[in-house]
Coordinates of C-alpha atoms and ligand atoms in Angstrom, one line a residue:
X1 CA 3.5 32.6 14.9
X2 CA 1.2 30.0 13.5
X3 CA -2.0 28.8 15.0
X4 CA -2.4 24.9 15.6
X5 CA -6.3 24.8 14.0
X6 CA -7.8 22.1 16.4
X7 CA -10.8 22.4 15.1
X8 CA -9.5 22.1 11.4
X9 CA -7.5 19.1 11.9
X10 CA -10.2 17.5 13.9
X11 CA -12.8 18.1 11.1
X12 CA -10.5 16.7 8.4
X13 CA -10.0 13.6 10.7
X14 CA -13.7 13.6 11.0
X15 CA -14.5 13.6 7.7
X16 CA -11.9 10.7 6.8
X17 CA -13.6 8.3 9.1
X18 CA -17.8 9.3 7.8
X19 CA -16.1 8.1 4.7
X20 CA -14.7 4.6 5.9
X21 CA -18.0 4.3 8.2
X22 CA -20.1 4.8 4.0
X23 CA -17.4 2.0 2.9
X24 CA -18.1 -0.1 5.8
X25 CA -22.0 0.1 5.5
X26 CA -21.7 -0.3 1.9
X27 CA -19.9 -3.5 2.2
X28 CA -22.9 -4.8 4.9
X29 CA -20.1 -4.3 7.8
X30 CA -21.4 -3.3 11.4
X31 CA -21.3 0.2 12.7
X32 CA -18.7 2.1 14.8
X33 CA -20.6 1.9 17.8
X34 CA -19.4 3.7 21.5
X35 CA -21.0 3.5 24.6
X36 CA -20.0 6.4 27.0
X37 CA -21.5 6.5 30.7
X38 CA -21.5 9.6 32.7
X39 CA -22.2 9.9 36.4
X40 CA -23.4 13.2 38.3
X41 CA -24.1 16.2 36.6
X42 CA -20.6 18.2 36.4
X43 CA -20.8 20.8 33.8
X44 CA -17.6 20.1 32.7
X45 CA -18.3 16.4 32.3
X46 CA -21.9 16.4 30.6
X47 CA -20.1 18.9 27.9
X48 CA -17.5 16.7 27.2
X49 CA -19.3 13.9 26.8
X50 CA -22.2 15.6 24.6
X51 CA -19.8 16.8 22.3
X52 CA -18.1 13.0 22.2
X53 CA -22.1 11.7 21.1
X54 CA -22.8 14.7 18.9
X55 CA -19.5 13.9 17.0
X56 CA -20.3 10.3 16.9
X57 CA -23.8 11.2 15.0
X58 CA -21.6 13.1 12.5
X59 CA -19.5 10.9 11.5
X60 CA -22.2 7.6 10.9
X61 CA -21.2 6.1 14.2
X62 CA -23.9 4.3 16.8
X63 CA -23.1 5.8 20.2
X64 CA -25.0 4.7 23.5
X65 CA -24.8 7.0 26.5
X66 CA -25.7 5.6 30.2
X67 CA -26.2 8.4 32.4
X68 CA -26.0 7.5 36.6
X69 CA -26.8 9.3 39.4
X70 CA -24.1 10.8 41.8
X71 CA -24.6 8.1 44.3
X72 CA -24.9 5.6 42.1
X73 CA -23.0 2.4 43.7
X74 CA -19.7 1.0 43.0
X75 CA -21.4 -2.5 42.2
X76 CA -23.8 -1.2 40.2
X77 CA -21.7 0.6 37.3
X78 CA -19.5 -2.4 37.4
X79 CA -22.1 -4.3 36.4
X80 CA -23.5 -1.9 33.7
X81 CA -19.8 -2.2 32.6
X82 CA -19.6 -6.1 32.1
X83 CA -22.9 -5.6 30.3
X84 CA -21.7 -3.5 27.7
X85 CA -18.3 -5.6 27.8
X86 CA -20.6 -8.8 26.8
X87 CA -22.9 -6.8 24.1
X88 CA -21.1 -7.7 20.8
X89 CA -22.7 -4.5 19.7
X90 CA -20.9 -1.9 21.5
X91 CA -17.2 -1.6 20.2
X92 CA -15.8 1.0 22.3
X93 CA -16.4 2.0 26.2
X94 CA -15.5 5.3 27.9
X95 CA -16.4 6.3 31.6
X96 CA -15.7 10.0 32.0
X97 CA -13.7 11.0 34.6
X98 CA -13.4 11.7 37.3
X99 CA -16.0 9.4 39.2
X100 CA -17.4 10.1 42.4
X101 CA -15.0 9.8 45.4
X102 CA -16.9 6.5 46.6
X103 CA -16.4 4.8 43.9
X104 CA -12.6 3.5 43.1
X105 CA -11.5 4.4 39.6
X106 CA -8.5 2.1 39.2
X107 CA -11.5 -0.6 39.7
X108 CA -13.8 0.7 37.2
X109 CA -10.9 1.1 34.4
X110 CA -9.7 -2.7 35.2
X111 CA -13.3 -3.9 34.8
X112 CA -13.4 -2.2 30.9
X113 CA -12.4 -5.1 28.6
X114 CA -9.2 -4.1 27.1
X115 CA -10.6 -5.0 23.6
X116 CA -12.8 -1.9 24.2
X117 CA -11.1 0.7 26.4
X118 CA -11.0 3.1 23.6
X119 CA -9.9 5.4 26.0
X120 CA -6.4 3.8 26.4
X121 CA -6.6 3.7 30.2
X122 CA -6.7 0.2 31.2
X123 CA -3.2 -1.2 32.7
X124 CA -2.8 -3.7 29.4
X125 CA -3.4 -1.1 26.8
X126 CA -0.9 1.1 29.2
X127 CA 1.8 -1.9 29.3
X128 CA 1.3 -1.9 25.1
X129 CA 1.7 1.4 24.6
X130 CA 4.8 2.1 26.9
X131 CA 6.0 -1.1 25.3
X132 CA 5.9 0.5 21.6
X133 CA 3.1 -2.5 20.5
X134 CA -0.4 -1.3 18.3
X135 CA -2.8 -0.2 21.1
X136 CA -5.3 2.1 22.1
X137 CA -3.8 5.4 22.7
X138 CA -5.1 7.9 25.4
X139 CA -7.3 10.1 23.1
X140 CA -5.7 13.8 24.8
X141 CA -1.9 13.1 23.7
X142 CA -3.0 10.7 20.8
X143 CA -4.5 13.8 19.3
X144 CA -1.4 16.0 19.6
X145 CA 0.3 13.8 18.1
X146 CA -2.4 13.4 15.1
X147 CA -2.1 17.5 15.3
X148 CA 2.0 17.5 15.0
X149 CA 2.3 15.2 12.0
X150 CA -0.7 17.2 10.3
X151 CA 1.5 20.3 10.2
X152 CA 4.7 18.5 9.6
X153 CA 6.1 20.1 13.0
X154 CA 9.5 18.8 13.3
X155 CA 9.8 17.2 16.7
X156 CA 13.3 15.3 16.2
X157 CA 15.7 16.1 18.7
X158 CA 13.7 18.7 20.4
X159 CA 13.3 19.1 24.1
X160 CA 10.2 19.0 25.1
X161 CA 8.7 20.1 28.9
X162 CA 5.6 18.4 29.5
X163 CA 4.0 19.6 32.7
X164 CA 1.5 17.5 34.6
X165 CA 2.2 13.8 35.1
X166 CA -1.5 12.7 35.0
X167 CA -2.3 9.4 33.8
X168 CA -4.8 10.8 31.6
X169 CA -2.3 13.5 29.5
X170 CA 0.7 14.0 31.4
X171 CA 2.2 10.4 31.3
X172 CA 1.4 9.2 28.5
X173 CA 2.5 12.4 26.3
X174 CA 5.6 12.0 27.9
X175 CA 6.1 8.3 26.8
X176 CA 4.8 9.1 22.9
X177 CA 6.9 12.2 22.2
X178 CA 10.2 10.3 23.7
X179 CA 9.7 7.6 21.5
X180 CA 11.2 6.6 17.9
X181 CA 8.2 7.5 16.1
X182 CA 7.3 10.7 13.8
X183 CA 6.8 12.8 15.7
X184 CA 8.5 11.6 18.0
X185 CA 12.4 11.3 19.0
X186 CA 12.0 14.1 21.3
X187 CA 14.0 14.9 24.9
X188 CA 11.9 14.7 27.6
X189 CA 11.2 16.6 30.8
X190 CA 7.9 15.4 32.4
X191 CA 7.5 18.1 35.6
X192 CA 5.1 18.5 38.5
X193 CA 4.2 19.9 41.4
X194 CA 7.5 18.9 43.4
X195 CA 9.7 19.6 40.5
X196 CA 12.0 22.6 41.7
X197 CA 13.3 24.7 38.8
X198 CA 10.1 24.8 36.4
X199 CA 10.7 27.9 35.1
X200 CA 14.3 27.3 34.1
X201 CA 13.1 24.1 32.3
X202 CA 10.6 25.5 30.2
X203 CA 13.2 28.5 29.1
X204 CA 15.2 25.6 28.0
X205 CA 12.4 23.7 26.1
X206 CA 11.7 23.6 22.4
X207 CA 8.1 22.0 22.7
X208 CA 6.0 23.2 26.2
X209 CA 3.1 21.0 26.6
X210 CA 1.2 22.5 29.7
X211 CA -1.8 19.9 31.2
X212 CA -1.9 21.1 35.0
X213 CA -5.6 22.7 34.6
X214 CA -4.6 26.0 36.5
X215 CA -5.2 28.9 34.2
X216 CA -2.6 31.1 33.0
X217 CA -0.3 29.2 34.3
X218 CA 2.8 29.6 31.7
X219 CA 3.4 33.1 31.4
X220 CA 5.9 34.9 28.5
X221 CA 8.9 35.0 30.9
X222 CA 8.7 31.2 31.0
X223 CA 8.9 30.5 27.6
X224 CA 12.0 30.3 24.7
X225 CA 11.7 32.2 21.8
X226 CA 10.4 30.5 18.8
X227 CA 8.9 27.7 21.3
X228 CA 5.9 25.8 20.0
X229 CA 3.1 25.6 22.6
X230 CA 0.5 22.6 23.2
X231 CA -2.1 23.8 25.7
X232 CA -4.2 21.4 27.4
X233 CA -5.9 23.2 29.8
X234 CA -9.7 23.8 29.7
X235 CA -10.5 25.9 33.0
X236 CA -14.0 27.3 33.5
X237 CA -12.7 31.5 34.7
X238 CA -15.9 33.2 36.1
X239 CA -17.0 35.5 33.2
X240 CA -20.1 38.1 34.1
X241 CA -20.3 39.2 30.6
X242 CA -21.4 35.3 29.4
X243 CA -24.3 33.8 29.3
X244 CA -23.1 30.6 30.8
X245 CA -21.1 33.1 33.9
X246 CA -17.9 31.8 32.6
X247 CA -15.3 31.7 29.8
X248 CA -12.9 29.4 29.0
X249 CA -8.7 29.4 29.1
X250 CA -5.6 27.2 29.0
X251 CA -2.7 26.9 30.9
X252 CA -1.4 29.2 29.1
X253 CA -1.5 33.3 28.9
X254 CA -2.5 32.8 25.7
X255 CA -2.0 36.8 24.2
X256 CA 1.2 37.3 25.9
X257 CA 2.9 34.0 24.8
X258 CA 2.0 33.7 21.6
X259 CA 3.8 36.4 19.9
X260 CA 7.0 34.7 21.2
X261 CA 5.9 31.1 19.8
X262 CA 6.4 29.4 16.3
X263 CA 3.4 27.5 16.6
X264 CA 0.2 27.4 19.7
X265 CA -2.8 26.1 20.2
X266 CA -5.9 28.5 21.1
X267 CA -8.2 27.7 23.8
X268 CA -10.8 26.7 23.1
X269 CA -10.4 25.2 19.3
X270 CA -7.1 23.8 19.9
X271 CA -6.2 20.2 22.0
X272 CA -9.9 19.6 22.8
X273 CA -11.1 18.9 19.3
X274 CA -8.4 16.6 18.8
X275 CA -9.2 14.5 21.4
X276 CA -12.7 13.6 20.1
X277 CA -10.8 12.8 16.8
X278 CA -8.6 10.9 18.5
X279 CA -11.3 9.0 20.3
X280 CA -13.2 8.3 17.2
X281 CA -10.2 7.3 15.3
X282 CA -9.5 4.4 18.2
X283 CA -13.5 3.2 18.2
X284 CA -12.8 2.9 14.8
X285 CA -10.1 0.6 15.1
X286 CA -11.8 -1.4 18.0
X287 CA -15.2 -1.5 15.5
X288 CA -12.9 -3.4 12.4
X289 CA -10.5 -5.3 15.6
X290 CA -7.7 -3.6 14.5
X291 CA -4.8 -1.4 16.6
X292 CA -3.7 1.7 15.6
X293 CA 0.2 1.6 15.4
X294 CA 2.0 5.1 15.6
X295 CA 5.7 3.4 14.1
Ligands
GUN301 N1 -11.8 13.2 31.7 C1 -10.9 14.1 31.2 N2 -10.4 13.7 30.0 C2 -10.9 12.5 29.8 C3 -10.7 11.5 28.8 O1 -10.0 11.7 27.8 N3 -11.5 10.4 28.9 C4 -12.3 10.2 29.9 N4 -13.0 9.0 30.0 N5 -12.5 11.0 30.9 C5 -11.8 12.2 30.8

């Protein structure tokens, strides 16, 4: 069993792109710059989003980040949107979700200019990337992949169970892993909540990829021998013996399945680097107008 290094691959990425950002200033070119926006105060939230700004400092880039009360109104961060879609500055935009229930999300991702969703959310960037054109790749599965061709895991011909259909991971790991690309080429099975025989599927699959946010959730008698196992769950599990009250886990019984795996990621240090990687890699693209292409 071999341990997928999140935080290894994420680092390397890392320090590929402080070295374009030296090239860039040296040449007298502008500066990665990211806006993200946060509204409330969810712990889970303002720790994502710190750790997306902290990484942006590391690596050279500019970031901006708009904090908004909880009741802040619908109208008012769409207009903070627009603003940051009109300042020739700001390269890349991300909202971190989820929003507030009174405000509509489909809304807020439509008013991003597609030029900047780094995020990969808006419907365009979608329609590009289910498509197979260069695009903005949601930054969860676009880091798995980044993760997979880093150790040269051989997807080709797999079958791969992806379970949870969000729009966020779900989906859109579904589409990248089925397509001809390395990696790539696999068999999918996207399941959900209604699907029926969940465990039969997953004793069946050659690459599990578990994003339903319920810890624990894949167990050892659900999964093949010799599986490799992509968990992207990061669930908050009441812990007195922490400082913060809680610890964090997957998706996955992490002790019990991974001495049946060939490859896992841990939790944390596993999916969650990746996706700030992958989120840098994409402002860097929008910062030098360029797509990245996964053919
Ligand atoms: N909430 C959970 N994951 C993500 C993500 O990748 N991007 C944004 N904007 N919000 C999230």
């Amino acid at each position: 069993m071999q341990i997928l290094d999140g935080k290894l691959v994420s680092q390397a990425t890392k320090d590929l792109l402080a070295q374009k950002v030296t090239e860039l200033k040296a040449l007298g070119k502008k500066t990665p710059h990211l806006a993200a926006i946060l509204v409330g105060n969810s712990g889970a939230s303002e720790t994502y989003v710190a750790s997306k700004v902290k990484s942006c400092a590391e690596i050279g880039y500019n970031s901006t980040l708009l904090r908004f009360d909880e009741q802040i109104s619908e109208k008012h961060l769409l207009d903070n949107i627009q603003l940051l879609n009109e300042n020739p500055d700001i390269d890349g935009i991300l909202v971190q979700l989820p929003l507030p229930k009174h405000i509509n999300e489909e809304l807020v991702i439509n008013t991003i200019d597609p030029t900047k969703d780094v995020d990969g959310f808006h419907p365009m960037n979608v329609g590009k990337m289910v498509s197979g054109l260069p695009t903005y790749v949601p930054a969860t599965p676009y880091g798995i992949m980044l993760m997979l061709e880093h150790y040269n895991i051989d997807t080709k011909g797999k079958h791969a169970v992806v379970i949870g259909r969000s729009h966020i991971v779900g989906t859109p790991m579904s589409i990248l892993l089925s397509r001809n690309t390395k990696p790539g080429n696999c068999t999918v099975t996207l399941c959900h909540s209604q699907t029926k025989n969940l465990k039969e599927l997953c004793l069946q699959a050659d690459i599990i990829v578990a994003a339903i946010g319920r810890p624990d959730y894949v167990t050892a008698d659900m999964v093949k021998e010799g599986a490799i196992i992509i968990d992207v769950g990061i669930n908050r599990v009441a812990d007195a013996s922490k400082k913060s009250g809680f610890r964090l886990v997957g998706d996955v019984k992490f002790d019990e399945v991974a001495p049946k795996c060939s490859f896992i990621t841990p939790v944390p240090g596993g999916v969650g680097p990746m996706t700030i990687a992958a989120l840098l890699k994409n402002t860097y693209h929008a910062s030098i107008g360029e797509k990245e292409h996964l053919n």
